[in-house]
């Protein structure tokens, strides 16, 4: 399995730039909390499983591949049995661990769970097949991008998203950029976009950085600042 690019990297001169993200000198994200009641089918992602969730595009696909023994009988009795599983804490009034999350850069409601992924996915799958409602209630944490912070970022930096077939190719590119003397910084994409891709930041105030950034522009790489702008203006979902 390919190693994920999950780190910060850049030129030696980019340390102040990287510190900008870490110290909170500019606020880029904010989190708000509220109570949420939703249907089990409204949950589109899970945070943890013994199986590799990233290998499946949605929870139904995950259920069909990894929960076959739990969905062999698609009926109300099996649904009831699955919902009694002790690790489905979101269904318990005593729940103090599991909760919901919504991220503007994702758009899905995620159940942050400590266990029970297979039973949850199977119950969700059967409920969908039978068109039955299964209400869930819990705390929802909404993670958003701060519009003003994104504006400051875009005013100060050209931002490009770049995918790499291998981590070695990233290091080859980083050596090439460093040889120009340009200031730059790389950061991993947030979940669920993380993988063999990084976001590269080039300060507009540095002439050499602008020259390097122009190469990415001419090569038709995505100017990621526009996507950040779209995410920052995505309406807050699940506010009820």
Tab-separated table of C-alpha atoms in Angstrom, residues 1-238:
chain	number	residue	atom	x	y	z
A	1	UNK	CA	0.000	0.000	0.000
A	2	UNK	CA	1.330	3.437	-0.886
A	3	UNK	CA	2.415	5.577	2.010
A	4	UNK	CA	0.272	8.638	2.568
A	5	UNK	CA	1.784	12.095	2.407
A	6	UNK	CA	0.800	13.250	5.882
A	7	UNK	CA	3.227	15.926	6.981
A	8	UNK	CA	4.504	19.472	6.580
A	9	UNK	CA	7.451	20.172	4.316
A	10	UNK	CA	9.105	23.084	2.608
A	11	UNK	CA	12.171	25.231	2.207
A	12	UNK	CA	14.237	26.280	5.207
A	13	UNK	CA	13.088	29.844	4.631
A	14	UNK	CA	9.455	28.750	4.915
A	15	UNK	CA	9.576	28.172	8.693
A	16	UNK	CA	7.698	31.419	9.456
A	17	UNK	CA	5.112	30.390	6.872
A	18	UNK	CA	4.607	26.995	8.474
A	19	UNK	CA	4.445	28.620	11.909
A	20	UNK	CA	1.549	30.710	10.626
A	21	UNK	CA	-0.581	27.564	10.413
A	22	UNK	CA	0.529	26.084	13.724
A	23	UNK	CA	0.378	29.103	16.042
A	24	UNK	CA	-3.083	30.324	15.122
A	25	UNK	CA	-1.789	33.730	14.017
A	26	UNK	CA	-4.603	33.538	11.475
A	27	UNK	CA	-7.705	31.487	12.209
A	28	UNK	CA	-8.519	29.151	9.324
A	29	UNK	CA	-10.984	26.756	10.931
A	30	UNK	CA	-13.754	26.977	13.479
A	31	UNK	CA	-15.890	24.388	15.222
A	32	UNK	CA	-19.414	24.722	16.548
A	33	UNK	CA	-21.524	22.155	18.380
A	34	UNK	CA	-25.219	21.378	18.509
A	35	UNK	CA	-27.541	18.464	19.156
A	36	UNK	CA	-28.623	16.449	16.133
A	37	UNK	CA	-31.407	13.973	15.463
A	38	UNK	CA	-31.176	12.274	12.082
A	39	UNK	CA	-31.954	9.016	10.328
A	40	UNK	CA	-29.372	6.248	10.149
A	41	UNK	CA	-29.234	6.703	6.351
A	42	UNK	CA	-28.163	10.327	6.842
A	43	UNK	CA	-24.845	9.061	8.210
A	44	UNK	CA	-22.558	8.571	5.218
A	45	UNK	CA	-19.206	7.835	6.850
A	46	UNK	CA	-17.615	6.235	9.895
A	47	UNK	CA	-14.384	7.280	11.553
A	48	UNK	CA	-13.049	3.881	12.600
A	49	UNK	CA	-13.204	0.220	11.696
A	50	UNK	CA	-11.060	-2.906	11.839
A	51	UNK	CA	-11.626	-3.060	8.068
A	52	UNK	CA	-10.143	-0.516	5.659
A	53	UNK	CA	-12.945	2.018	5.187
A	54	UNK	CA	-10.905	3.933	2.595
A	55	UNK	CA	-11.209	0.999	0.201
A	56	UNK	CA	-14.937	1.606	-0.252
A	57	UNK	CA	-16.699	4.574	-1.805
A	58	UNK	CA	-19.710	4.427	0.524
A	59	UNK	CA	-21.082	2.524	3.507
A	60	UNK	CA	-23.395	0.321	1.446
A	61	UNK	CA	-20.419	-0.896	-0.568
A	62	UNK	CA	-18.575	-1.511	2.696
A	63	UNK	CA	-21.536	-3.490	4.073
A	64	UNK	CA	-21.797	-5.661	0.963
A	65	UNK	CA	-18.070	-6.428	1.008
A	66	UNK	CA	-17.345	-6.804	4.721
A	67	UNK	CA	-20.651	-7.534	6.433
A	68	UNK	CA	-22.081	-10.327	4.301
A	69	UNK	CA	-22.834	-12.544	7.300
A	70	UNK	CA	-24.737	-9.684	8.936
A	71	UNK	CA	-26.897	-8.823	5.907
A	72	UNK	CA	-27.671	-12.369	4.782
A	73	UNK	CA	-31.224	-11.896	6.088
A	74	UNK	CA	-32.731	-8.565	5.083
A	75	UNK	CA	-35.692	-8.350	7.433
A	76	UNK	CA	-36.895	-6.423	10.466
A	77	UNK	CA	-35.823	-9.123	12.897
A	78	UNK	CA	-32.217	-8.962	11.725
A	79	UNK	CA	-32.318	-5.168	11.812
A	80	UNK	CA	-33.527	-5.313	15.420
A	81	UNK	CA	-30.739	-7.736	16.329
A	82	UNK	CA	-28.091	-5.526	14.794
A	83	UNK	CA	-29.357	-2.436	16.596
A	84	UNK	CA	-28.963	-4.218	19.946
A	85	UNK	CA	-25.208	-4.534	19.449
A	86	UNK	CA	-23.452	-3.130	22.504
A	87	UNK	CA	-20.935	-1.067	20.528
A	88	UNK	CA	-23.613	1.003	18.761
A	89	UNK	CA	-23.250	3.636	21.478
A	90	UNK	CA	-24.978	6.353	19.468
A	91	UNK	CA	-28.240	4.444	20.083
A	92	UNK	CA	-27.795	4.357	23.859
A	93	UNK	CA	-29.060	7.035	26.219
A	94	UNK	CA	-25.895	6.455	28.244
A	95	UNK	CA	-23.678	7.277	25.237
A	96	UNK	CA	-20.752	9.465	26.226
A	97	UNK	CA	-18.280	8.580	23.500
A	98	UNK	CA	-19.737	8.481	19.986
A	99	UNK	CA	-20.788	11.672	18.203
A	100	UNK	CA	-21.403	13.168	14.766
A	101	UNK	CA	-19.120	15.395	12.704
A	102	UNK	CA	-19.715	17.487	9.594
A	103	UNK	CA	-16.840	19.131	7.714
A	104	UNK	CA	-17.360	21.783	5.070
A	105	UNK	CA	-14.562	20.243	2.962
A	106	UNK	CA	-16.348	16.892	3.029
A	107	UNK	CA	-20.096	17.560	3.200
A	108	UNK	CA	-20.982	14.206	4.750
A	109	UNK	CA	-22.234	13.440	8.237
A	110	UNK	CA	-19.659	11.172	9.880
A	111	UNK	CA	-20.309	9.041	12.932
A	112	UNK	CA	-17.196	9.232	15.069
A	113	UNK	CA	-17.360	5.783	16.588
A	114	UNK	CA	-15.270	3.745	18.988
A	115	UNK	CA	-16.484	0.417	17.598
A	116	UNK	CA	-19.385	-1.393	15.975
A	117	UNK	CA	-18.644	-0.321	12.411
A	118	UNK	CA	-19.765	-3.590	10.827
A	119	UNK	CA	-23.013	-3.796	12.798
A	120	UNK	CA	-23.769	-0.132	12.106
A	121	UNK	CA	-23.117	-0.439	8.365
A	122	UNK	CA	-25.188	-3.628	8.190
A	123	UNK	CA	-28.097	-2.058	10.084
A	124	UNK	CA	-27.931	1.014	7.878
A	125	UNK	CA	-27.896	-1.197	4.774
A	126	UNK	CA	-30.922	-3.253	5.849
A	127	UNK	CA	-32.840	-0.141	6.935
A	128	UNK	CA	-32.288	1.274	3.460
A	129	UNK	CA	-33.446	-1.899	1.729
A	130	UNK	CA	-36.586	-2.063	3.891
A	131	UNK	CA	-37.132	1.716	3.746
A	132	UNK	CA	-37.371	1.864	7.511
A	133	UNK	CA	-36.397	4.857	9.618
A	134	UNK	CA	-33.910	4.418	12.443
A	135	UNK	CA	-33.566	7.685	14.387
A	136	UNK	CA	-30.189	8.599	15.862
A	137	UNK	CA	-29.476	11.381	18.334
A	138	UNK	CA	-26.190	12.787	19.518
A	139	UNK	CA	-23.823	15.720	19.610
A	140	UNK	CA	-22.840	17.183	16.225
A	141	UNK	CA	-19.576	19.073	15.714
A	142	UNK	CA	-19.499	21.233	12.579
A	143	UNK	CA	-16.032	22.105	11.261
A	144	UNK	CA	-15.903	25.078	8.905
A	145	UNK	CA	-13.303	27.225	7.203
A	146	UNK	CA	-13.193	30.837	8.339
A	147	UNK	CA	-13.910	33.004	5.308
A	148	UNK	CA	-11.674	35.833	6.488
A	149	UNK	CA	-8.818	33.405	7.095
A	150	UNK	CA	-9.184	31.922	3.619
A	151	UNK	CA	-9.160	35.429	2.141
A	152	UNK	CA	-5.941	36.262	4.007
A	153	UNK	CA	-4.409	33.017	2.791
A	154	UNK	CA	-5.362	33.628	-0.838
A	155	UNK	CA	-4.142	37.220	-0.697
A	156	UNK	CA	-0.761	36.083	0.595
A	157	UNK	CA	-0.183	32.834	-1.269
A	158	UNK	CA	-0.701	31.023	-4.522
A	159	UNK	CA	-1.953	27.568	-3.603
A	160	UNK	CA	-1.800	24.448	-5.774
A	161	UNK	CA	-2.978	20.883	-5.167
A	162	UNK	CA	-0.515	18.373	-6.589
A	163	UNK	CA	-0.817	14.593	-6.697
A	164	UNK	CA	2.239	12.344	-6.618
A	165	UNK	CA	2.418	8.731	-7.867
A	166	UNK	CA	4.985	8.026	-5.156
A	167	UNK	CA	6.528	9.743	-2.170
A	168	UNK	CA	9.921	9.587	-3.909
A	169	UNK	CA	8.587	11.782	-6.707
A	170	UNK	CA	7.502	14.344	-4.141
A	171	UNK	CA	11.007	14.505	-2.680
A	172	UNK	CA	12.480	14.820	-6.174
A	173	UNK	CA	10.187	17.775	-6.837
A	174	UNK	CA	10.980	19.349	-3.463
A	175	UNK	CA	14.710	19.220	-4.220
A	176	UNK	CA	14.081	20.880	-7.557
A	177	UNK	CA	12.027	23.670	-5.975
A	178	UNK	CA	14.599	24.179	-3.223
A	179	UNK	CA	17.321	24.560	-5.859
A	180	UNK	CA	15.564	27.712	-7.109
A	181	UNK	CA	15.780	29.396	-3.707
A	182	UNK	CA	12.021	29.886	-3.640
A	183	UNK	CA	10.055	30.028	-0.411
A	184	UNK	CA	7.341	27.409	-0.254
A	185	UNK	CA	5.484	25.097	2.063
A	186	UNK	CA	3.568	21.828	1.621
A	187	UNK	CA	0.788	20.458	3.780
A	188	UNK	CA	-1.341	17.334	3.602
A	189	UNK	CA	-4.922	17.609	2.446
A	190	UNK	CA	-7.549	17.136	5.148
A	191	UNK	CA	-9.567	13.944	5.410
A	192	UNK	CA	-11.210	12.474	3.383
A	193	UNK	CA	-9.011	13.923	0.601
A	194	UNK	CA	-5.723	12.832	2.145
A	195	UNK	CA	-3.548	10.460	0.167
A	196	UNK	CA	-0.712	10.891	-2.291
A	197	UNK	CA	-1.548	14.578	-2.704
A	198	UNK	CA	-0.291	17.747	-1.091
A	199	UNK	CA	-1.204	21.410	-1.130
A	200	UNK	CA	1.746	23.631	-2.045
A	201	UNK	CA	1.885	27.242	-0.841
A	202	UNK	CA	3.956	29.899	-2.617
A	203	UNK	CA	4.109	33.400	-1.041
A	204	UNK	CA	3.168	36.128	-3.491
A	205	UNK	CA	5.744	38.450	-1.919
A	206	UNK	CA	8.633	36.220	-3.018
A	207	UNK	CA	9.649	36.657	-6.670
A	208	UNK	CA	11.209	33.203	-6.982
A	209	UNK	CA	8.122	31.607	-5.484
A	210	UNK	CA	5.959	33.330	-8.082
A	211	UNK	CA	8.215	32.002	-10.825
A	212	UNK	CA	7.862	28.437	-9.506
A	213	UNK	CA	4.110	28.864	-9.061
A	214	UNK	CA	3.810	29.973	-12.679
A	215	UNK	CA	5.159	26.569	-13.745
A	216	UNK	CA	2.310	24.849	-11.901
A	217	UNK	CA	-0.155	27.307	-13.422
A	218	UNK	CA	1.111	26.695	-16.949
A	219	UNK	CA	0.950	22.921	-16.340
A	220	UNK	CA	-2.766	23.288	-15.480
A	221	UNK	CA	-2.489	22.175	-11.872
A	222	UNK	CA	-5.496	23.088	-9.763
A	223	UNK	CA	-5.307	26.492	-8.090
A	224	UNK	CA	-6.503	25.248	-4.714
A	225	UNK	CA	-7.390	28.649	-3.333
A	226	UNK	CA	-10.605	28.604	-5.353
A	227	UNK	CA	-11.653	25.311	-3.806
A	228	UNK	CA	-10.908	26.677	-0.337
A	229	UNK	CA	-13.147	29.632	-1.173
A	230	UNK	CA	-15.979	27.287	-2.201
A	231	UNK	CA	-15.599	25.206	0.952
A	232	UNK	CA	-15.545	28.308	3.150
A	233	UNK	CA	-18.847	29.456	1.632
A	234	UNK	CA	-20.576	26.057	1.842
A	235	UNK	CA	-23.728	26.518	3.958
A	236	UNK	CA	-23.659	25.002	7.421
A	237	UNK	CA	-25.550	21.739	7.166
A	238	UNK	CA	-27.454	19.927	9.884
